[in-house]
Amino acid sequence: MSFFRSKKMKYYSLVIPRESAWVVMNELARLDQLHFVDYDPQLPMINRPFANYVKRCDDSLFKLSCLELLLKEFNKNLNYCENVDSLLDYYQQVQQDRMKPGHTYFDELEQEIEQKKIQIQEQSANLQNLLDRVNIITEQQLVLENAKEILGQSMFQQQVPHNPNDYQQLKFGQLIGVIDKEEEVRFKRIIFRVTKGNAWVQIKDLNNEQIDNSIRKSFHLNQNTTSQPRCLFVIVFPGAEESSSLKIKLLKVCDSFNKQRIEYPNSMDQVQRKMMELAQQLQESKSLIEMTKQQLEQSLDKLVLQQQGCNCSYFEYMRLYILKEKYLYVNLNYLTMRGSIFTGYFWLPEGMEIIVEEKLRNAMINNRDHYPTGQIQQIKPQPYTPPTYFNLNEVTMPFQEIVNTYGIPRYQEVNPGLFTIITFPFLFGVMFADIAHGFMLFLCGIYLIFWKNYLLKQTDSMFNLMIPFRYLIVLMGFFAFYNGFIYNDYLSISLNLFGSCYSPEKDEWKRESKDCVYPFGVDPVWQASGSSLNFMNSYKMKLSVILGVIHMLFGILMKGVNTLYFKNYLDFFCEFIPQLLFMICTFGWMDFIIIVKWLNTYENNTDPSIIETMINQVLKPFDKSVNPVFPNQAEFQLRITQILTLIAVICIPWMLLPKPLILSSKNDKHKVSMSDSQYQPLVSDKQVSEQDEDSNQEFDNDLQNVANLKSFSEQTQEEHDSGEIWVHQMIETIEFVLGGISNTASYLRLWALSLAHGQLAEVFYDMCLAGKLDIGGILGGLLGGYFYIVFALLTFGVLMTMDVMECFLHALRLHWVEFQNKFYKADGYLFNGYSYKKILNDYLKQSNSK
Amino acid sequence: MDLCVFGVDDGYAEAIIRGLRASFLTEAQYQQMKNCASIPELKSFLEETDYQNCLQADNPQIPTSILRQRLKKKLADEFEYIEAQSTGTLTKYLFHLRCRFMIDNVVNMIEGLKNKIDIEILLSNIDPLGWFPEIKNIKVLEGDDYSSLYRDVLIDTPIGVYFMKFLEESIENLHENRTLNDIQNLFREMKPEYIRTSLKKMWLEDFYLFCEQELMPTSQEVLLELLKFEADFKTIQVIYNSIGNRDLNTAAKIITTRKQLCPTIGNLYPDCEKMYLQAMTLDTLREAVKGCDNYRDLLKDAPDPLKREEFNVQTKTLDDIMYDDECRRYALAFDGQGSYGVFYSYLKLKEQEIRNIIWLAEMISRKLAKNHPGWKKIIIPFSHLGK
């Protein structure tokens, strides 16, 4: 019954000697059943005994993520772990083979990671350097080629004035170099200002990033380089002498842009020679790159490789181990250190005690030095409310998730998740009722269930997200299918499956025989009649109210079950019973007369109106109704309604008054008795502080103290002033009475959405298919095909996705608000088991979704 | 009225700033920082705070200068992000804020080049908040030729305007028949600190004008008040520092220098101008500013500038007193709604926080005793609000 109520929990203290802390925690983490409680939540993380270890783990993880970036850059695919259990077993195996204390393995791995990181980063830095060098060389080549073009041959012949008649025997100096493309304009401006316009500046794009990419490509390297686009600049200025002030200044300007500047050779031959030199250097560098890259890849391959017996890459092996280690230390930090022992508290599901003790014994045996491994001791009374723990499986998980999204169940209260399994898909089905649509949804769920493993591998599949909810979808589809039969609705057409009881005769519909009843669902003849919509509306409306009242009554009953379970008899008699009576006497009665009306036949327009009957019941309590629901028994009906109304009215003060009266009188008594005992905790505090020679005894006392304090604070919590109790009860009562009406009305959405669904389906059918199928010939075939496609797309887009969503949300609301507010407290907190498996699985899920 | 429409353009940027409010270190965290025994410990503590990501890649034994650079980089990144999210007036406004840092950078570069410090070191030390692409071209500076520096490099930069004004003013102040030599002499004798103060004065006046003319009333109300105080703070600083300054030997020279350096805005100007320009001792300065705000109280505890030689780490200098009061004002302005004061305050308060961290880092690295008065010399942003 662990799903109806959460598991019983017990509170234990754990005492571990320092030497075996790691071993014990390591063993317990495999158990998945302990929920550690933070000993002192106020203490900042950094001051805890193992903060340093957590920090080291973080550092190692950071280094690993640096390495991962490199792995990605070189397109090395990691083998992710698929089975956490076997990996954990493998870790244990490794530990046993090592014959050294378990916690030291982390130190080894940490060092290894550090070394690997340094080594690999060094290699990749080398590679980067070489690539940069190649870049510079190619850039120089480009510069020389381009400069040759720009300056031309005549540059070298300057020594001889080419025109003897030239009145100025001016010589020109030149500067050549490279700047970033984005600085082009600024560069030009500054040169202009410095030389006052007396220089000729030519700038040309080098397109170096393309060349860079092509080089990288030739080595099969990642191509998104960070290299900036660059430009070549050539400045020609008057005055070739080395010492001219203009040249010095220009040199300074060019250097301040801190990019390459190249000495342009003096003759054509030198240019050629330089080019040759560069080509040779390029060749050398390229072969060096090839070598470095191979080395780097070798080191990276080592990381990717699977180790024997382990089902994932070595890299993942290390990362998961560090994660596990970090988790251990984080949890170990919840314990507190006293001298050489750690003490802490944890929650454990009832009955697990023996297994934990066995684990502890195991730990001692497995421990190389056979240190004592500590003990557990149950603490009574439990100082805090225990966590809520359910054993979930793949079927129950989504339903519990629906409930948890609203609020975690209080410890041991009735879990609405259990009923949600059927009520949720059913209410969805009432709204989504359509044989064809329901069946399609059902098929979709079936597909998800049977092809789950195949779909899981398809990481980009849309279905992947729906996999956890596959059982929910199947049930939703099934109930929509079923309700479709009840409403007899197949894509807005009624199916004549069992043979209608009516047959057309002249202009009338003739009933086959008086006792003929359509065996299941609504008789298809209704669709042919003109009043189909009226009939269906009235029918669906009544049906939804009946379902709603049953649903709510069930919720109220669950409240009764809760009050009995927690032995809260005050609530049972002063809340549950009047609420139940109120509901039965008002809306329960309404349901009853609805059914009575269905069962009776009324003659010549004496059929009663339900709404009128209900209103008159309150407004004219002493008048007999004109059209009684029970034919010819108006007197009897009046008596019953009078009694029911009276009960309902009495229920209201019953809900409101007794509970606060009793509570406040209890409080007064309590206060008198409390005034003596109030000082007790303080005294025991003092006692504790006096005796600190025996740490163990102190510890026991401390526990008692905590328990005392807690129960004391609980007492004070209950001791609200009576005003608050009154206000609270008033709100509760008003909410219930008004809520009874508004919630019942809220269930009408079952009708409204099903109406909307039906009407949409009808519109699509009428607009696209009806009539178009009759056109004969090729044209008719084509048109039919075309309209069919439109119809299919509309059905899929509007009904199968949007309407599913909408009905889902409304079903959700009916559960969260109308059903759960009758009994559900939802103020618990989830059990958070100390488990390697959980943390590693969470991590793997994350990395998979990336 | 402007409160209604503030969110239209600037709501997002303001929201980010409000979110970043959570990144300020708390008093308890400062307390923990004080308890750190070494730099690696301090670093690992900072990694627990909002500074985590900017420090993670560094060596634990991080030098203070690099620590400062990292912290500033983070602030600059945040600021840049906000700038990128802003539009219209806010963009202009934020850019104005950055000019202050640009001035600092330029003057630092000039100072460094004069002292023949390697350009690479200088470039690595510039404040990332005041980075602009031309900054590396300051290398072109030859000797003390500021006018050609302006003409060649700074003319295009945002602070070119201030620099031009500064050059014009300093040349105008020379006697009538000046020669080129005089100008060169002027520049040679000019201290970078002087350039910094005058440029900042011009920036402050310009920024004040901008706030007055372009911002909406709520922003104006907050900002002008802050800027007035800042201007007064500058004035008092200038006067205070010029008292007993050996370089300014004659009374006339003191007064002209003061007149040049004191901002022409603020609560003190022009009412108290005459008084403070003449103030030659701390007491007369106190007398001069007594009419305004709480300045008299602020100056009450300031040490006498004439005994400058006796100052040491423990002395609570005028700057400390002023920063303290500034911090209170900025924290108040930060909590105001719908004004640009938030951005200004954020920048200032974060700067204060970085100053605090660096100060503590220095204290830690010098291994000073825990009862040393220097440990108390930090001003915690927002700590004034509780009181």
Coordinates of N, CA, C and O in Angstrom, one line a residue, chain A residues 2-74:
Chain A
S2 N 2.1 1.1 -0.5 CA 2.9 2.3 -0.3 C 2.6 3.4 -1.3 O 3.2 4.5 -1.3
F3 N 1.6 3.2 -2.2 CA 1.2 4.2 -3.1 C 0.0 5.0 -2.6 O -0.2 6.1 -3.0
F4 N -0.8 4.3 -1.8 CA -2.0 5.0 -1.2 C -1.6 6.0 -0.2 O -2.1 7.1 -0.1
R5 N -0.7 5.5 0.7 CA 0.0 6.5 1.6 C 1.5 6.4 1.4 O 2.0 5.3 1.1
S6 N 2.2 7.5 1.8 CA 3.6 7.4 1.6 C 4.2 6.5 2.7 O 3.5 6.2 3.7
K7 N 5.4 6.0 2.4 CA 6.0 5.0 3.3 C 6.2 5.6 4.7 O 6.5 6.7 4.9
K8 N 6.1 4.7 5.7 CA 6.4 5.1 7.0 C 7.9 5.3 7.1 O 8.7 4.5 6.6
M9 N 8.3 6.4 7.8 CA 9.7 6.7 7.9 C 10.1 6.7 9.4 O 9.3 6.9 10.3
K10 N 11.4 6.4 9.6 CA 11.9 6.5 10.9 C 13.2 7.3 10.9 O 13.9 7.4 9.9
Y11 N 13.4 8.0 12.0 CA 14.5 8.9 12.1 C 15.6 8.2 12.9 O 15.4 7.7 14.0
Y12 N 16.8 8.3 12.3 CA 17.9 7.6 12.9 C 19.1 8.6 13.1 O 19.2 9.5 12.4
S13 N 19.9 8.2 14.1 CA 21.2 9.0 14.1 C 22.2 8.0 13.7 O 22.1 6.8 13.8
L14 N 23.3 8.6 13.1 CA 24.4 7.8 12.6 C 25.6 8.3 13.2 O 25.9 9.5 13.3
V15 N 26.4 7.4 13.7 CA 27.7 7.7 14.3 C 28.8 7.0 13.6 O 28.7 5.7 13.5
I16 N 29.7 7.7 13.0 CA 30.8 7.0 12.2 C 32.1 7.5 12.7 O 32.3 8.7 12.9
P17 N 33.1 6.7 13.0 CA 34.4 7.2 13.3 C 35.0 7.8 12.0 O 34.7 7.4 10.9
R18 N 35.9 8.7 12.3 CA 36.4 9.5 11.2 C 37.1 8.6 10.1 O 37.0 8.9 8.9
E19 N 37.8 7.6 10.6 CA 38.6 6.8 9.7 C 37.8 6.1 8.7 O 38.2 5.8 7.6
S20 N 36.6 5.7 9.1 CA 35.8 4.9 8.2 C 34.7 5.7 7.5 O 33.8 5.1 6.9
A21 N 34.7 7.0 7.7 CA 33.6 7.8 7.2 C 33.4 7.5 5.7 O 32.2 7.3 5.2
W22 N 34.5 7.5 4.9 CA 34.3 7.4 3.5 C 33.7 6.0 3.1 O 32.8 5.9 2.3
V23 N 34.3 5.0 3.8 CA 33.8 3.6 3.5 C 32.3 3.5 3.7 O 31.5 3.0 2.9
V24 N 31.9 4.0 4.9 CA 30.5 3.8 5.3 C 29.6 4.6 4.3 O 28.6 4.1 3.8
M25 N 30.0 5.8 4.0 CA 29.2 6.6 3.1 C 29.1 6.0 1.7 O 28.1 6.0 1.1
N26 N 30.2 5.4 1.3 CA 30.3 4.8 0.0 C 29.3 3.6 0.0 O 28.6 3.4 -1.0
E27 N 29.3 2.8 1.1 CA 28.4 1.7 1.1 C 26.9 2.1 1.1 O 26.1 1.6 0.4
L28 N 26.6 3.1 1.9 CA 25.2 3.5 2.1 C 24.7 4.1 0.8 O 23.5 4.0 0.6
A29 N 25.5 4.7 0.0 CA 25.1 5.4 -1.2 C 24.5 4.4 -2.2 O 23.7 4.7 -3.0
R30 N 25.0 3.1 -2.1 CA 24.5 2.1 -3.0 C 23.1 1.7 -2.6 O 22.4 1.0 -3.3
L31 N 22.7 2.0 -1.3 CA 21.4 1.5 -0.8 C 20.2 2.3 -1.3 O 19.1 1.8 -1.4
D32 N 20.4 3.6 -1.7 CA 19.4 4.5 -2.2 C 18.3 4.8 -1.3 O 17.2 5.3 -1.7
Q33 N 18.4 4.5 0.0 CA 17.2 4.6 0.9 C 17.4 5.5 2.0 O 16.5 5.6 2.9
L34 N 18.5 6.2 2.1 CA 18.7 7.1 3.2 C 18.5 8.6 2.8 O 18.9 9.0 1.7
H35 N 17.8 9.3 3.6 CA 17.6 10.7 3.4 C 18.3 11.5 4.5 O 17.8 11.5 5.6
F36 N 19.5 12.1 4.1 CA 20.2 12.7 5.2 C 19.6 14.1 5.5 O 19.1 14.8 4.6
V37 N 19.7 14.4 6.8 CA 19.2 15.7 7.2 C 20.4 16.6 7.6 O 21.3 16.1 8.2
D38 N 20.4 17.8 7.1 CA 21.5 18.7 7.4 C 21.5 19.0 8.9 O 20.5 19.3 9.5
Y39 N 22.7 18.7 9.5 CA 22.8 18.9 11.0 C 22.6 20.3 11.4 O 21.9 20.6 12.3
D40 N 23.2 21.2 10.6 CA 23.1 22.6 11.0 C 23.0 23.4 9.7 O 24.0 23.8 9.1
P41 N 21.8 23.6 9.2 CA 21.6 24.3 7.9 C 22.2 25.7 7.9 O 22.4 26.2 6.8
Q42 N 22.4 26.3 9.1 CA 22.8 27.7 9.1 C 24.3 27.8 8.8 O 24.8 28.8 8.3
L43 N 25.0 26.7 9.0 CA 26.5 26.7 8.8 C 26.8 26.9 7.3 O 26.3 26.1 6.5
P44 N 27.6 27.9 7.0 CA 27.9 28.1 5.6 C 28.8 26.9 5.1 O 29.6 26.3 5.8
M45 N 28.6 26.6 3.8 CA 29.2 25.4 3.2 C 30.7 25.4 3.4 O 31.4 24.4 3.6
I46 N 31.3 26.7 3.3 CA 32.7 26.7 3.3 C 33.4 26.4 4.6 O 34.5 26.0 4.7
N47 N 32.5 26.4 5.7 CA 33.1 26.1 7.0 C 32.9 24.6 7.4 O 33.2 24.2 8.5
R48 N 32.4 23.8 6.5 CA 32.2 22.4 6.8 C 33.4 21.6 6.6 O 34.3 22.0 5.9
P49 N 33.5 20.5 7.3 CA 34.7 19.7 7.4 C 35.2 19.3 6.0 O 36.4 19.2 5.8
F50 N 34.3 19.0 5.0 CA 34.8 18.5 3.8 C 34.7 19.5 2.6 O 34.7 19.1 1.5
A51 N 34.5 20.8 3.0 CA 34.4 21.8 2.0 C 35.5 21.7 1.0 O 35.4 21.9 -0.2
N52 N 36.7 21.4 1.6 CA 37.9 21.4 0.8 C 37.8 20.3 -0.3 O 38.2 20.6 -1.5
Y53 N 37.3 19.2 0.1 CA 37.2 18.1 -0.9 C 36.2 18.4 -2.0 O 36.4 18.2 -3.2
V54 N 35.1 19.0 -1.6 CA 34.1 19.4 -2.6 C 34.7 20.4 -3.6 O 34.5 20.3 -4.8
K55 N 35.5 21.3 -3.0 CA 36.2 22.3 -3.9 C 37.1 21.6 -4.9 O 37.1 21.9 -6.0
R56 N 37.8 20.6 -4.4 CA 38.8 19.9 -5.2 C 38.0 19.2 -6.3 O 38.5 19.1 -7.5
C57 N 36.9 18.6 -6.0 CA 36.1 17.9 -7.0 C 35.6 18.9 -8.0 O 35.7 18.6 -9.2
D58 N 35.2 20.0 -7.6 CA 34.8 21.1 -8.5 C 35.9 21.4 -9.5 O 35.7 21.6 -10.7
D59 N 37.1 21.6 -8.9 CA 38.2 22.0 -9.7 C 38.5 20.9 -10.8 O 38.7 21.2 -12.0
S60 N 38.4 19.6 -10.3 CA 38.7 18.6 -11.3 C 37.6 18.5 -12.4 O 38.0 18.3 -13.6
L61 N 36.4 18.8 -12.0 CA 35.3 18.8 -13.0 C 35.5 19.9 -14.0 O 35.3 19.7 -15.2
F62 N 36.0 21.0 -13.5 CA 36.3 22.2 -14.3 C 37.4 21.8 -15.3 O 37.2 22.1 -16.5
K63 N 38.4 21.1 -14.9 CA 39.5 20.7 -15.8 C 38.9 19.8 -16.8 O 39.3 19.9 -18.0
L64 N 38.1 18.9 -16.3 CA 37.5 17.9 -17.3 C 36.7 18.6 -18.3 O 36.7 18.2 -19.5
S65 N 36.0 19.6 -17.9 CA 35.2 20.3 -18.9 C 36.0 21.0 -19.9 O 35.7 21.2 -21.1
C66 N 37.2 21.5 -19.5 CA 38.2 22.1 -20.4 C 38.6 21.1 -21.4 O 38.6 21.4 -22.6
L67 N 38.9 19.9 -20.9 CA 39.3 18.8 -21.8 C 38.2 18.4 -22.8 O 38.4 18.2 -24.0
E68 N 37.0 18.5 -22.3 CA 35.9 18.1 -23.1 C 35.7 19.0 -24.3 O 35.4 18.6 -25.4
L69 N 36.0 20.3 -24.1 CA 35.9 21.2 -25.2 C 36.9 20.8 -26.3 O 36.6 20.8 -27.5
L70 N 38.1 20.4 -25.8 CA 39.1 20.0 -26.8 C 38.7 18.8 -27.6 O 38.8 18.6 -28.8
L71 N 38.1 17.8 -26.8 CA 37.6 16.6 -27.4 C 36.6 16.9 -28.5 O 36.6 16.4 -29.6
K72 N 35.7 17.9 -28.2 CA 34.7 18.2 -29.2 C 35.4 18.9 -30.4 O 35.0 18.6 -31.5
E73 N 36.4 19.7 -30.1 CA 37.0 20.4 -31.2 C 37.7 19.4 -32.2 O 37.7 19.6 -33.4
F74 N 38.1 18.2 -31.7 CA 38.8 17.3 -32.5 C 37.8 16.1 -32.9 O 38.2 15.1 -33.3

